[in-house]
Coordinates of C-alpha atoms in Angstrom, one line a residue:
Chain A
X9 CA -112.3 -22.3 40.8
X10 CA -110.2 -22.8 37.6
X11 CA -110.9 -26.9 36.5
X12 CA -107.4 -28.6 34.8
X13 CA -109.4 -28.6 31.6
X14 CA -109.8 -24.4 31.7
X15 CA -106.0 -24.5 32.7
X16 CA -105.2 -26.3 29.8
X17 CA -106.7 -24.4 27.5
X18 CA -105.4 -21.2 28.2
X19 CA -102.1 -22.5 28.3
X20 CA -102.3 -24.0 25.0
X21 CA -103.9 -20.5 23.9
X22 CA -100.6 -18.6 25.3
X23 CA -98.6 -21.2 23.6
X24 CA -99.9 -20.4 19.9
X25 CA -99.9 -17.0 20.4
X26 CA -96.4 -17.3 21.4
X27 CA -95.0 -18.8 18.8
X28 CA -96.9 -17.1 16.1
X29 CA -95.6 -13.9 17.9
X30 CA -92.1 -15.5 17.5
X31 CA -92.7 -16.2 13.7
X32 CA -94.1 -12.9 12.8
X33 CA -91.3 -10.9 14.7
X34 CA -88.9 -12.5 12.8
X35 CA -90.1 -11.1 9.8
X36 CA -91.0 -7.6 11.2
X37 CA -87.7 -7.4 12.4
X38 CA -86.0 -8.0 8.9
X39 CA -88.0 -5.6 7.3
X40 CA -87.6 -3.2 10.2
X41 CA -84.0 -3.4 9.5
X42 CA -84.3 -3.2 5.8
X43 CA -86.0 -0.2 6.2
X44 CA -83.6 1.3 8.6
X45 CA -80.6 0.7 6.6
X46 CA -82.3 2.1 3.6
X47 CA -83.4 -1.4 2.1
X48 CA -86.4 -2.8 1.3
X49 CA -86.0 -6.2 3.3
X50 CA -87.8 -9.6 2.3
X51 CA -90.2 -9.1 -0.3
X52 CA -91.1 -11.6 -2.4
X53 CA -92.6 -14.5 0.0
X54 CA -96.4 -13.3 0.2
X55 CA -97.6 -9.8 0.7
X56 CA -95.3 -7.2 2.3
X57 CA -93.1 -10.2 2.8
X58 CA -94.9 -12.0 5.4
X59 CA -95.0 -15.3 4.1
X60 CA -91.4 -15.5 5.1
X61 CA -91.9 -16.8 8.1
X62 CA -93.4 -19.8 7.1
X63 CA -90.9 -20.6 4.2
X64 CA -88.6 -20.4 7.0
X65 CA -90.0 -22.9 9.1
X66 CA -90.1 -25.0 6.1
X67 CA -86.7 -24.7 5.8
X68 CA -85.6 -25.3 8.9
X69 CA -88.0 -28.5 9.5
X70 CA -86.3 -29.8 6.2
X71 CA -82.8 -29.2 6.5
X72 CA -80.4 -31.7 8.2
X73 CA -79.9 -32.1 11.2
X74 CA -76.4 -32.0 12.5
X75 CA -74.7 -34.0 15.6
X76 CA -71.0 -33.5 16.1
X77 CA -69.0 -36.5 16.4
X78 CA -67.4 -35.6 19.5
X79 CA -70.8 -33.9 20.8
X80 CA -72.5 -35.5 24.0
X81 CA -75.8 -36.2 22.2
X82 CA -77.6 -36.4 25.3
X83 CA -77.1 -32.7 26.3
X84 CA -76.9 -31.3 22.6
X85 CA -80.3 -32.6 22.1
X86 CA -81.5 -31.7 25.7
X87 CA -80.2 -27.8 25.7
X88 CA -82.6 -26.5 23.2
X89 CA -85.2 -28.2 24.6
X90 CA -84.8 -26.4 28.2
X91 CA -84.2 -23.1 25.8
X92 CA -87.6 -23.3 24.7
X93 CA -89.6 -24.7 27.6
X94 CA -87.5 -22.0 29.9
X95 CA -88.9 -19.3 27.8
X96 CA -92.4 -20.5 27.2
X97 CA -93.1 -21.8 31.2
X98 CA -92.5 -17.8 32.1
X99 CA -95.4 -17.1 30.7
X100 CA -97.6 -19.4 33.7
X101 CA -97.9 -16.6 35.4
X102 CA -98.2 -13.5 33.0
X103 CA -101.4 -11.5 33.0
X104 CA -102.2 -10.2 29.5
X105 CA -105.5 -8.0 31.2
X106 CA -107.9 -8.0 34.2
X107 CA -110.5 -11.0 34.4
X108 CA -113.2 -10.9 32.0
X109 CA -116.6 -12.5 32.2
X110 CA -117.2 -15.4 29.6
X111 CA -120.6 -16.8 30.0
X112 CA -121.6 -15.2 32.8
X113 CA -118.3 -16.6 34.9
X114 CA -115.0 -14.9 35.2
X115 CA -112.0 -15.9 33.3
X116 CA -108.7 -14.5 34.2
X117 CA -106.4 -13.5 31.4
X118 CA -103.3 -15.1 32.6
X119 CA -102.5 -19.2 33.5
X120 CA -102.1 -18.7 36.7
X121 CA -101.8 -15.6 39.0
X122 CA -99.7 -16.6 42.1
X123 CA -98.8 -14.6 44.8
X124 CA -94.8 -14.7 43.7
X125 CA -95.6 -13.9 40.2
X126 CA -92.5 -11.9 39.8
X127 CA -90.2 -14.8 41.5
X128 CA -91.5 -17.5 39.0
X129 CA -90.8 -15.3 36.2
X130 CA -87.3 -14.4 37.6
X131 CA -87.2 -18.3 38.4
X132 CA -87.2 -19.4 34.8
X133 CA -85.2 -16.6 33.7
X134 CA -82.5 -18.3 36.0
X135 CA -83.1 -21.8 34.9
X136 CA -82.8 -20.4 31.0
X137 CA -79.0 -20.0 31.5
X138 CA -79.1 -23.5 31.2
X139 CA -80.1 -23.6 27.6
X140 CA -77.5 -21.4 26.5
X141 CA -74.4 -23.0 28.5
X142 CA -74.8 -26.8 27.8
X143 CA -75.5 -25.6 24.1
X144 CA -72.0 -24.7 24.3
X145 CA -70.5 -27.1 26.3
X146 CA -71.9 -30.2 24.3
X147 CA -70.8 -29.2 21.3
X148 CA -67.3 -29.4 22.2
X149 CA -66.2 -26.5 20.1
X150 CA -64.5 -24.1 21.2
X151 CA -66.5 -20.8 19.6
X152 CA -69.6 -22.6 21.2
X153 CA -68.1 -22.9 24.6
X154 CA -66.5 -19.3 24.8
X155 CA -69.7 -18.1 23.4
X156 CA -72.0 -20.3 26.5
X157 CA -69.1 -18.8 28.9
X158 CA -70.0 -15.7 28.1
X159 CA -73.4 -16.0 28.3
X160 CA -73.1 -17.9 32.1
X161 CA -71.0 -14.6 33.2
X162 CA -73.2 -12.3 31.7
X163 CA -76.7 -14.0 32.4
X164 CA -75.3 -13.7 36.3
X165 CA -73.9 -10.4 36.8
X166 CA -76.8 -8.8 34.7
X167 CA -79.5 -10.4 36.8
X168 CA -78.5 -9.0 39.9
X169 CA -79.0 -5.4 39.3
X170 CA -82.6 -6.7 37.5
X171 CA -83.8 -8.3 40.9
X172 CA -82.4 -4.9 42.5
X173 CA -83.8 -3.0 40.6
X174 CA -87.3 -4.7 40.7
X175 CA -87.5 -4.1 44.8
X176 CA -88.5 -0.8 44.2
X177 CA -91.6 -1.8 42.2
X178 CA -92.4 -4.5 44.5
X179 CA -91.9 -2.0 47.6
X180 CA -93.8 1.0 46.4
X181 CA -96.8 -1.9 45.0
X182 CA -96.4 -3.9 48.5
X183 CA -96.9 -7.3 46.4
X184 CA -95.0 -9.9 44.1
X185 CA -98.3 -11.0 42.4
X186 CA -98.3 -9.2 39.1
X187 CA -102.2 -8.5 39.2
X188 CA -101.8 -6.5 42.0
X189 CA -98.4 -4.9 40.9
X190 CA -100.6 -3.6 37.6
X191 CA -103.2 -2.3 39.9
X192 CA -101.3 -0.6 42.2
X193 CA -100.5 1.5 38.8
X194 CA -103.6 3.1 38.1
X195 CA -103.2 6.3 38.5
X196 CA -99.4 6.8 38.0
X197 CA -97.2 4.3 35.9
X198 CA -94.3 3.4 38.3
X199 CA -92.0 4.8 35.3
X200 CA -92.6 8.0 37.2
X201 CA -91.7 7.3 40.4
X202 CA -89.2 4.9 39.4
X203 CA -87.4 6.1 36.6
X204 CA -83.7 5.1 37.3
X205 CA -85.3 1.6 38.3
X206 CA -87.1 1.8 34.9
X207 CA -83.6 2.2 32.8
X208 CA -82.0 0.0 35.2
X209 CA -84.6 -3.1 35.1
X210 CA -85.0 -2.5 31.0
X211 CA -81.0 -2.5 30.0
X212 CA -80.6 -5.5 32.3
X213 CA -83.7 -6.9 30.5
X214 CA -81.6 -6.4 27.3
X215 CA -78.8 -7.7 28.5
X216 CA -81.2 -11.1 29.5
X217 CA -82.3 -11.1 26.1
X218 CA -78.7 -11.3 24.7
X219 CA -79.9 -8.6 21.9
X220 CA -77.8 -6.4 20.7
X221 CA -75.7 -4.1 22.1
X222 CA -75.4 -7.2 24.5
X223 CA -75.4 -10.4 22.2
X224 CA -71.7 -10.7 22.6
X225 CA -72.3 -14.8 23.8
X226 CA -73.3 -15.0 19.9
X227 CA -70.8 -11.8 18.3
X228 CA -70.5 -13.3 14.8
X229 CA -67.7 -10.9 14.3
X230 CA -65.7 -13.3 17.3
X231 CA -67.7 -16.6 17.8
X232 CA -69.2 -17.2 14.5
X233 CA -72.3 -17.5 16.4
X234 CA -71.4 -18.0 20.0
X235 CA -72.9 -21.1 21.5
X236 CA -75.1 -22.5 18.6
X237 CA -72.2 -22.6 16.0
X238 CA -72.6 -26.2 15.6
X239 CA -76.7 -26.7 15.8
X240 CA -79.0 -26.9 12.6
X241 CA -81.8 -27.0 11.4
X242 CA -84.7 -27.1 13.8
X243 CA -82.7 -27.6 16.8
X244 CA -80.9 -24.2 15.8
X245 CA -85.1 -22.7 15.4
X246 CA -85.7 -23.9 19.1
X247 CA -82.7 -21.3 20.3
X248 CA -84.2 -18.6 18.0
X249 CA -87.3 -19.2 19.2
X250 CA -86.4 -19.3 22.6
X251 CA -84.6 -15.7 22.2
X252 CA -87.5 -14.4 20.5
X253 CA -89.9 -15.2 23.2
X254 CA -87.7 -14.0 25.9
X255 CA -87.7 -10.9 24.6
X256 CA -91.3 -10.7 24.4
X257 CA -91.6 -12.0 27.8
X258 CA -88.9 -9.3 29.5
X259 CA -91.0 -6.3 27.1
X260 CA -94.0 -7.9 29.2
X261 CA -92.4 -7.6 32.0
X262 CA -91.2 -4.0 31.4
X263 CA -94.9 -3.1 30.8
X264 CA -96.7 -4.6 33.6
X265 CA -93.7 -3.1 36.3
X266 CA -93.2 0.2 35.1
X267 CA -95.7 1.1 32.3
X268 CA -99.0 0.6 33.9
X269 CA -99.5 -2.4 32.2
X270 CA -103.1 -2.8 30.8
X271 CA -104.3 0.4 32.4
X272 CA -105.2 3.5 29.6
X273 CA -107.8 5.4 28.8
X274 CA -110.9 3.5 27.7
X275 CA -111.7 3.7 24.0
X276 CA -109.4 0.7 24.3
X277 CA -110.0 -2.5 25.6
X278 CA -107.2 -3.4 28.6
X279 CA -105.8 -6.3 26.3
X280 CA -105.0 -3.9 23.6
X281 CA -103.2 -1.3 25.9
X282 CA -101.0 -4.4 26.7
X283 CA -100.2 -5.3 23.4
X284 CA -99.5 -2.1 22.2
X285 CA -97.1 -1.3 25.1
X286 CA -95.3 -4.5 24.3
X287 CA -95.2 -4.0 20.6
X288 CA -94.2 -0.3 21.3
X289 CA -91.1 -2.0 23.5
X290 CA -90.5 -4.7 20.9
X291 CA -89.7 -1.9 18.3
X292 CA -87.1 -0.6 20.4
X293 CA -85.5 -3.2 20.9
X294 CA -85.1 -4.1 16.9
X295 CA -84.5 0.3 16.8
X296 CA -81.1 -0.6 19.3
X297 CA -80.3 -3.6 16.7
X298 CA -80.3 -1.1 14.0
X299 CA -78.3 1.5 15.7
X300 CA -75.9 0.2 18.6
X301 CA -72.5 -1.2 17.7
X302 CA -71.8 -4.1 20.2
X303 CA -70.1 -4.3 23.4
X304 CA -66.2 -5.2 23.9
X305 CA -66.6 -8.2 26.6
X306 CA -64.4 -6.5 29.3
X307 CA -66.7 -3.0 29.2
X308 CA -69.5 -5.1 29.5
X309 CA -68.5 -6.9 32.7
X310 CA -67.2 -3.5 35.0
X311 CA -70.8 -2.1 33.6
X312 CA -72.6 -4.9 35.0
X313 CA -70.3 -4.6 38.3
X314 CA -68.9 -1.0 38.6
X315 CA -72.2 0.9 37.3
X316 CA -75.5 -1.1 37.4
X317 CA -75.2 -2.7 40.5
X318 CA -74.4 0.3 42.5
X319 CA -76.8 2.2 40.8
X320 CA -79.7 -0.6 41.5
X321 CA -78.5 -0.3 45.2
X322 CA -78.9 3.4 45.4
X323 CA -82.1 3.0 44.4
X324 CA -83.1 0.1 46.5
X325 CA -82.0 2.6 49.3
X326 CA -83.7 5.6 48.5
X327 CA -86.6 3.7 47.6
X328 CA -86.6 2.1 50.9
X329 CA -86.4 5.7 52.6
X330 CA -89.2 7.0 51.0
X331 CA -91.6 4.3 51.2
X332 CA -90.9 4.2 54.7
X333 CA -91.1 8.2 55.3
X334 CA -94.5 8.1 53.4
X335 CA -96.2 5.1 54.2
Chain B
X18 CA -101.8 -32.1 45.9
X19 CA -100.5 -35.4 46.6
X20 CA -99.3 -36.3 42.8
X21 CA -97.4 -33.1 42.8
X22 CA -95.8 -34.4 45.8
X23 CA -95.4 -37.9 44.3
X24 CA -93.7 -36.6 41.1
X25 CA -91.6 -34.3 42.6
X26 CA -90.3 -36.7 44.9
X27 CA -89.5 -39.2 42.4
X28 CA -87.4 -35.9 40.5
X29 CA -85.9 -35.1 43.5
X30 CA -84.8 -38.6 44.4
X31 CA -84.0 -39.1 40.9
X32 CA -81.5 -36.3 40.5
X33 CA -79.7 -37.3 44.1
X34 CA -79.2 -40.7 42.2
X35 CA -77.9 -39.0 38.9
X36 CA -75.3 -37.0 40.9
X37 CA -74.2 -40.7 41.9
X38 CA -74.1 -42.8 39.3
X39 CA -73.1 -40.0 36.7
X40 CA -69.2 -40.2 35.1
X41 CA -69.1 -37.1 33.3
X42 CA -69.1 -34.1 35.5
X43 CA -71.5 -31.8 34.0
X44 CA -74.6 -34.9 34.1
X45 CA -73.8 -34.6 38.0
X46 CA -74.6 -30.8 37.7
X47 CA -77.7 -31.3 35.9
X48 CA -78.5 -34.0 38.0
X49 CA -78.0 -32.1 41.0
X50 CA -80.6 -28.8 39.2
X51 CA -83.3 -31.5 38.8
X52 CA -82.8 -32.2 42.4
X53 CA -83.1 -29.0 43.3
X54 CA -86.2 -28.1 41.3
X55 CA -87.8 -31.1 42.6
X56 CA -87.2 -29.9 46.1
X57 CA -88.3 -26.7 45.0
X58 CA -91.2 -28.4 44.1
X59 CA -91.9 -29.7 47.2
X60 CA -91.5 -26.5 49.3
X61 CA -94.0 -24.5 47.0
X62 CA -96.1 -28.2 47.6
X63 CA -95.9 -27.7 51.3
X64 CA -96.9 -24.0 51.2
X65 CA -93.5 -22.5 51.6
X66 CA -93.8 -20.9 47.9
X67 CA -91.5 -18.0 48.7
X68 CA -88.8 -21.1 50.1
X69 CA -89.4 -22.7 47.0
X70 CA -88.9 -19.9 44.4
X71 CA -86.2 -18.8 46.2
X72 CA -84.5 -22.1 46.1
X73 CA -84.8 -22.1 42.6
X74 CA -83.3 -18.4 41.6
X75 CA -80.7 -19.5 44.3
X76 CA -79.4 -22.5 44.0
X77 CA -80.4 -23.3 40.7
X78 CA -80.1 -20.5 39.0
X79 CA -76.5 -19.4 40.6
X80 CA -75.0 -21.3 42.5
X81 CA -74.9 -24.2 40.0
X82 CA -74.1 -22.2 37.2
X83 CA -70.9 -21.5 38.3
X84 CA -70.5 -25.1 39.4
X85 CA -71.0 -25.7 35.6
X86 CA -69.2 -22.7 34.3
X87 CA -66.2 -24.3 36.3
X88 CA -67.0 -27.3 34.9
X89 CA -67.5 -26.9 31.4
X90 CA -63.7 -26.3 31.1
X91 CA -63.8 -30.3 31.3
X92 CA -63.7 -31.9 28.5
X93 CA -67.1 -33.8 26.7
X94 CA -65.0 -37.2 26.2
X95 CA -67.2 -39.7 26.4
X96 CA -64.6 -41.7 28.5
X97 CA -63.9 -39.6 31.3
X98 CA -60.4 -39.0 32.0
X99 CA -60.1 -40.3 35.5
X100 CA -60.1 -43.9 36.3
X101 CA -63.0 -45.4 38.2
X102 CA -61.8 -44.7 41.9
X103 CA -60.5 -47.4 43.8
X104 CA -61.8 -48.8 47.0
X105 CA -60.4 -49.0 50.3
X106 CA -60.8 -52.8 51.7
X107 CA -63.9 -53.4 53.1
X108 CA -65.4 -50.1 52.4
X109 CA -68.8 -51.7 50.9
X110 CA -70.1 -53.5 53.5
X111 CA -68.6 -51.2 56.2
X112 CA -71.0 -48.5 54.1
X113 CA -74.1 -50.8 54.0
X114 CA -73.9 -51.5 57.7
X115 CA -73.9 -48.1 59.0
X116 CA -76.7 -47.3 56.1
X117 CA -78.7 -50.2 57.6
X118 CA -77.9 -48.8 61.0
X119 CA -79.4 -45.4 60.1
X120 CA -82.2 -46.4 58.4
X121 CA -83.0 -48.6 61.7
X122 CA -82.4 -45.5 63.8
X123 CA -84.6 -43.5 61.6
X124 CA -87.3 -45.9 61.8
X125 CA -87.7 -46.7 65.0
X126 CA -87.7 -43.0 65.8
X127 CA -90.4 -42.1 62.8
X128 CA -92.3 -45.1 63.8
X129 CA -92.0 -45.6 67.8
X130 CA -94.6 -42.7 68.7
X131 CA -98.3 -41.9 67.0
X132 CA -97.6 -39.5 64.1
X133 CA -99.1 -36.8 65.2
X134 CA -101.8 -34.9 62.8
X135 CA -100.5 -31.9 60.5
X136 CA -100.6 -29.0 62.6
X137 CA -102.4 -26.1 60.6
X138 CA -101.1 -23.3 59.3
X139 CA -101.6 -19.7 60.2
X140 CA -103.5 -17.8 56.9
X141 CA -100.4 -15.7 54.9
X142 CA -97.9 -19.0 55.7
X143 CA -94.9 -19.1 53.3
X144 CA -95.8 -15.8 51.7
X145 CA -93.0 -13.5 51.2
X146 CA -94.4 -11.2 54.4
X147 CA -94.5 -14.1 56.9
X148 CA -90.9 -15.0 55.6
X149 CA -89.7 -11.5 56.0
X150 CA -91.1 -11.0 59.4
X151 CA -89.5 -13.7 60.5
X152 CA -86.0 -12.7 59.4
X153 CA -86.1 -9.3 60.7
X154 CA -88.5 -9.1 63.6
X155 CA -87.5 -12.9 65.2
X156 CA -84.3 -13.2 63.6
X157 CA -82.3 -9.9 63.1
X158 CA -79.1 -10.7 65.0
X159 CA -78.5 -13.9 63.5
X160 CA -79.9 -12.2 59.7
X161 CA -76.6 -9.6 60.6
X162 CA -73.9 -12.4 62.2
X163 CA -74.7 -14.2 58.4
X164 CA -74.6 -10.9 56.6
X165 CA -71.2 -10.0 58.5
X166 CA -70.0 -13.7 57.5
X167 CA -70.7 -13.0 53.9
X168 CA -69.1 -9.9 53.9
X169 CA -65.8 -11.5 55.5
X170 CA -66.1 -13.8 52.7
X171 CA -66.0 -11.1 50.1
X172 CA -63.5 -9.4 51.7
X173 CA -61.4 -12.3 51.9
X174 CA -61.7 -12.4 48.1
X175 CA -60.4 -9.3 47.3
X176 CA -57.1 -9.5 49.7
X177 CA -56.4 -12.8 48.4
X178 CA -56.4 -11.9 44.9
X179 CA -54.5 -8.2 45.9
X180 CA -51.7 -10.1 46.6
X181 CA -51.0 -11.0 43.1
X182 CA -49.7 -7.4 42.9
X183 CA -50.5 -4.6 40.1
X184 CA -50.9 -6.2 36.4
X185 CA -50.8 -9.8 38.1

């Protein structure tokens, strides 16, 4: 039985990991840009650039921090906050690998494993829109509150067809708790048998992430930047940060539904196979930055509506009739 | 368990207070999501995790994000624009009577018979199975009267906003 202490630890292991995660993405993904538009990127903090990261959380801890008069300072200081612990609290519940024995006793690889895994992920991923709108609202501008608008209407139609499409993982694995939706894998990713889930669940997942072609709550072409025009400094970090580690956290979940997860062949460990099918989806989703041009707002909405949804539904269905005709 | 229970009662009863005492509209919508997550809380505390979860994605997550999307059209004053409501004569102690009344009625029932011991639960309680047996093996026809409501609903929608006529 797991003791608060053991609980503790691991969750202050997931939270480093995290946020070094966040750091060095940022600086993979400049260069990875760089290099796709023919550029060489940051160069000059620290080898290959990576030092970046660091100089930039210097920067941002030192620069000043920035309250609108007419902001309600209560809520502008509180949004961020629920940015950041909305993204980070997913991650009570996701495996990274199966148990492994430390000292003779068996340690699972994840805070906690329970059996709605997939619920308390989607749960967060609810609350998040939280963040996002009463960034905007309290700043009582108006490109920050047509910016948080945006992302309230798009946050909600977009996680409908994600919770659609998801049934037909959790029907064909017969569980919610991720563990057991990984192992139910072994032999056949559910990409497979699931592919028009799979492209359903993972542009919805980029829609979540507000990434690009779907970042129109922060279009800087429109909205400056959308709903955290008027933040700075480290409060303006915490929303980066929260994005960042969204995005790992969907490319998690992308993995351990459709991609088998941990399971590979064996000259690698099962933690490694994780890592590399997140990093694998991480790089995709900088590739779409580099190459998509974004969304116009009204396309975005009768794609969430007119084609996702009925296209999750379709698949619920004949999901539905299979499992049923073969179990 | 029973500090789980504690704290999340105290969040719960904290947020019903907030959506109260608050002026500006959007603190009585966050109030009202800390209330919600603290009763969330207290389901997954009482084993009905799939209740809880659900309440959460739900309510939380949907239902009172268009509450604030609605209101976040508001303004952020600090003075709210309407005027503290005025009272009806005798309102207050009207209110604390039939409060007193209730809590007596509440009591007396709570506290006129032995409580009786928590009854056990059957093993797979409040698991997503259990829940879903329920619906549609105990309670299909009533699952299908509420689906059939719903679907009015939506339908209602759509004719009302027909009647605007082509390009509104």
């Amino acid at each position: 039985m797991d003791t608060v202490g053991l609980i503790l630890i691991r969750g202050a292991i997931v939270i480093v990991v995290l946020l070094t995660a966040f750091a060095m993405m940022t600086v993979i993904e400049r260069k990875m840009l760089g290099y796709f538009q023919l550029r060489l990127g940051p160069n000059r903090t620290g080898p290959w650039g990576l030092l970046q990261a660091v100089a930039d959380g210097v920067k941002f801890i030192v620069k000043e921090d920035i309250i609108p008069r007419d902001a309600d300072r209560l809520v502008f200081r509180l949004a961020p906050i629920i940015s950041v612990f909305t993204a980070l609290a997913a991650w009570s519940v996701i495996p990274v690998g199966p148990p492994i024995e430390v000292g003779g006793r068996p340690v699972p690889l994840s805070i906690a494993d329970p059996p709605g895994g997939v619920l308390v992920v989607l749960a967060f991923g609810a609350l998040s829109v939280y963040g996002v709108s009463l960034a905007g609202w309290a700043s009582q501008s108006k490109y920050a509150l047509l910016g948080s608008l945006r992302a309230s209407a798009q946050l909600i139609s977009y996680e409908l067809s994600m919770g659609l499409s998801l049934l037909g993982v959790i029907m064909l694995a017969g569980s919610l708790r991720l563990g057991d939706i990984v192992a139910a894998q072994d032999r056949l990713p559910f990409l497979f048998l699931q592919p028009l889930g799979f492209i359903i669940f993972f542009i919805s997942a980029v829609a979540e992430a507000s990434r690009i072609p779907f970042d129109l709550p922060e279009a800087e072409t429109e909205l400056v930047a959308g709903y955290h025009t008027e933040y700075s400094g480290m409060r303006y970090a915490m929303f980066a940060m929260a994005e960042y580690i969204h995005m790992i956290t969907v490319s998690s979940m992308v993995t351990l539904l459709y991609l088998g997860g941990w399971n590979g062949p064996a000259f690698l460990p099962p933690v490694a196979w994780f890592g590399l099918k997140v990093a694998l989806l991480l790089f995709v989703f900088i590739w779409m930055r580099a190459s998509l041009p974004r969304f116009r707002y009204d396309r975005l909405m009768d794609f969430g509506w007119k084609v996702m949804l009925p296209l999750a539904i379709v698949n619920l269905l004949v999901t539905a009739v299979a499992a049923a005709l073969w179990a | 368990m029973s500090w789980v229970v504690a704290a999340a009662t105290v969040m719960t009863l904290a947020g019903a207070a907030g959506v109260l005492r608050a002026r500006i509209p959007v603190h009585a919508v966050l109030a009202l999501v800390l209330n919600l997550v603290g009763l969330a809380a207290l389901f997954i505390a009482l084993d009905a995790e799939f209740m809880g979860l659900i309440q959460v994605i739900v309510y939380a997550g949907a239902v009172m994000v268009l509450f604030l999307f609605v209101i976040s059209l508001l303004s952020a004053r600090n003075t709210p624009l309407e005027r503290r409501p005025s009272l009806l004569a005798g309102q207050e102690p009207l209110g604390v009577a039939v409060g007193a009344l209730l809590v007596a009625a509440l009591a007396g029932a709570i506290f006129g018979q032995p409580l009786p011991e928590p009854a056990s639960i059957y093993p797979g309680f409040g698991t997503v199975k259990a829940f879903g047996a329920a619906l549609f093996y105990e309670h299909v026809f009533v699952l299908q009267l509420a689906a059939l409501l719903l679907f009015l609903a939506a339908v209602g929608v759509v004719v009302l906003l027909g009647r605007r006529g082509p390009g509104r």
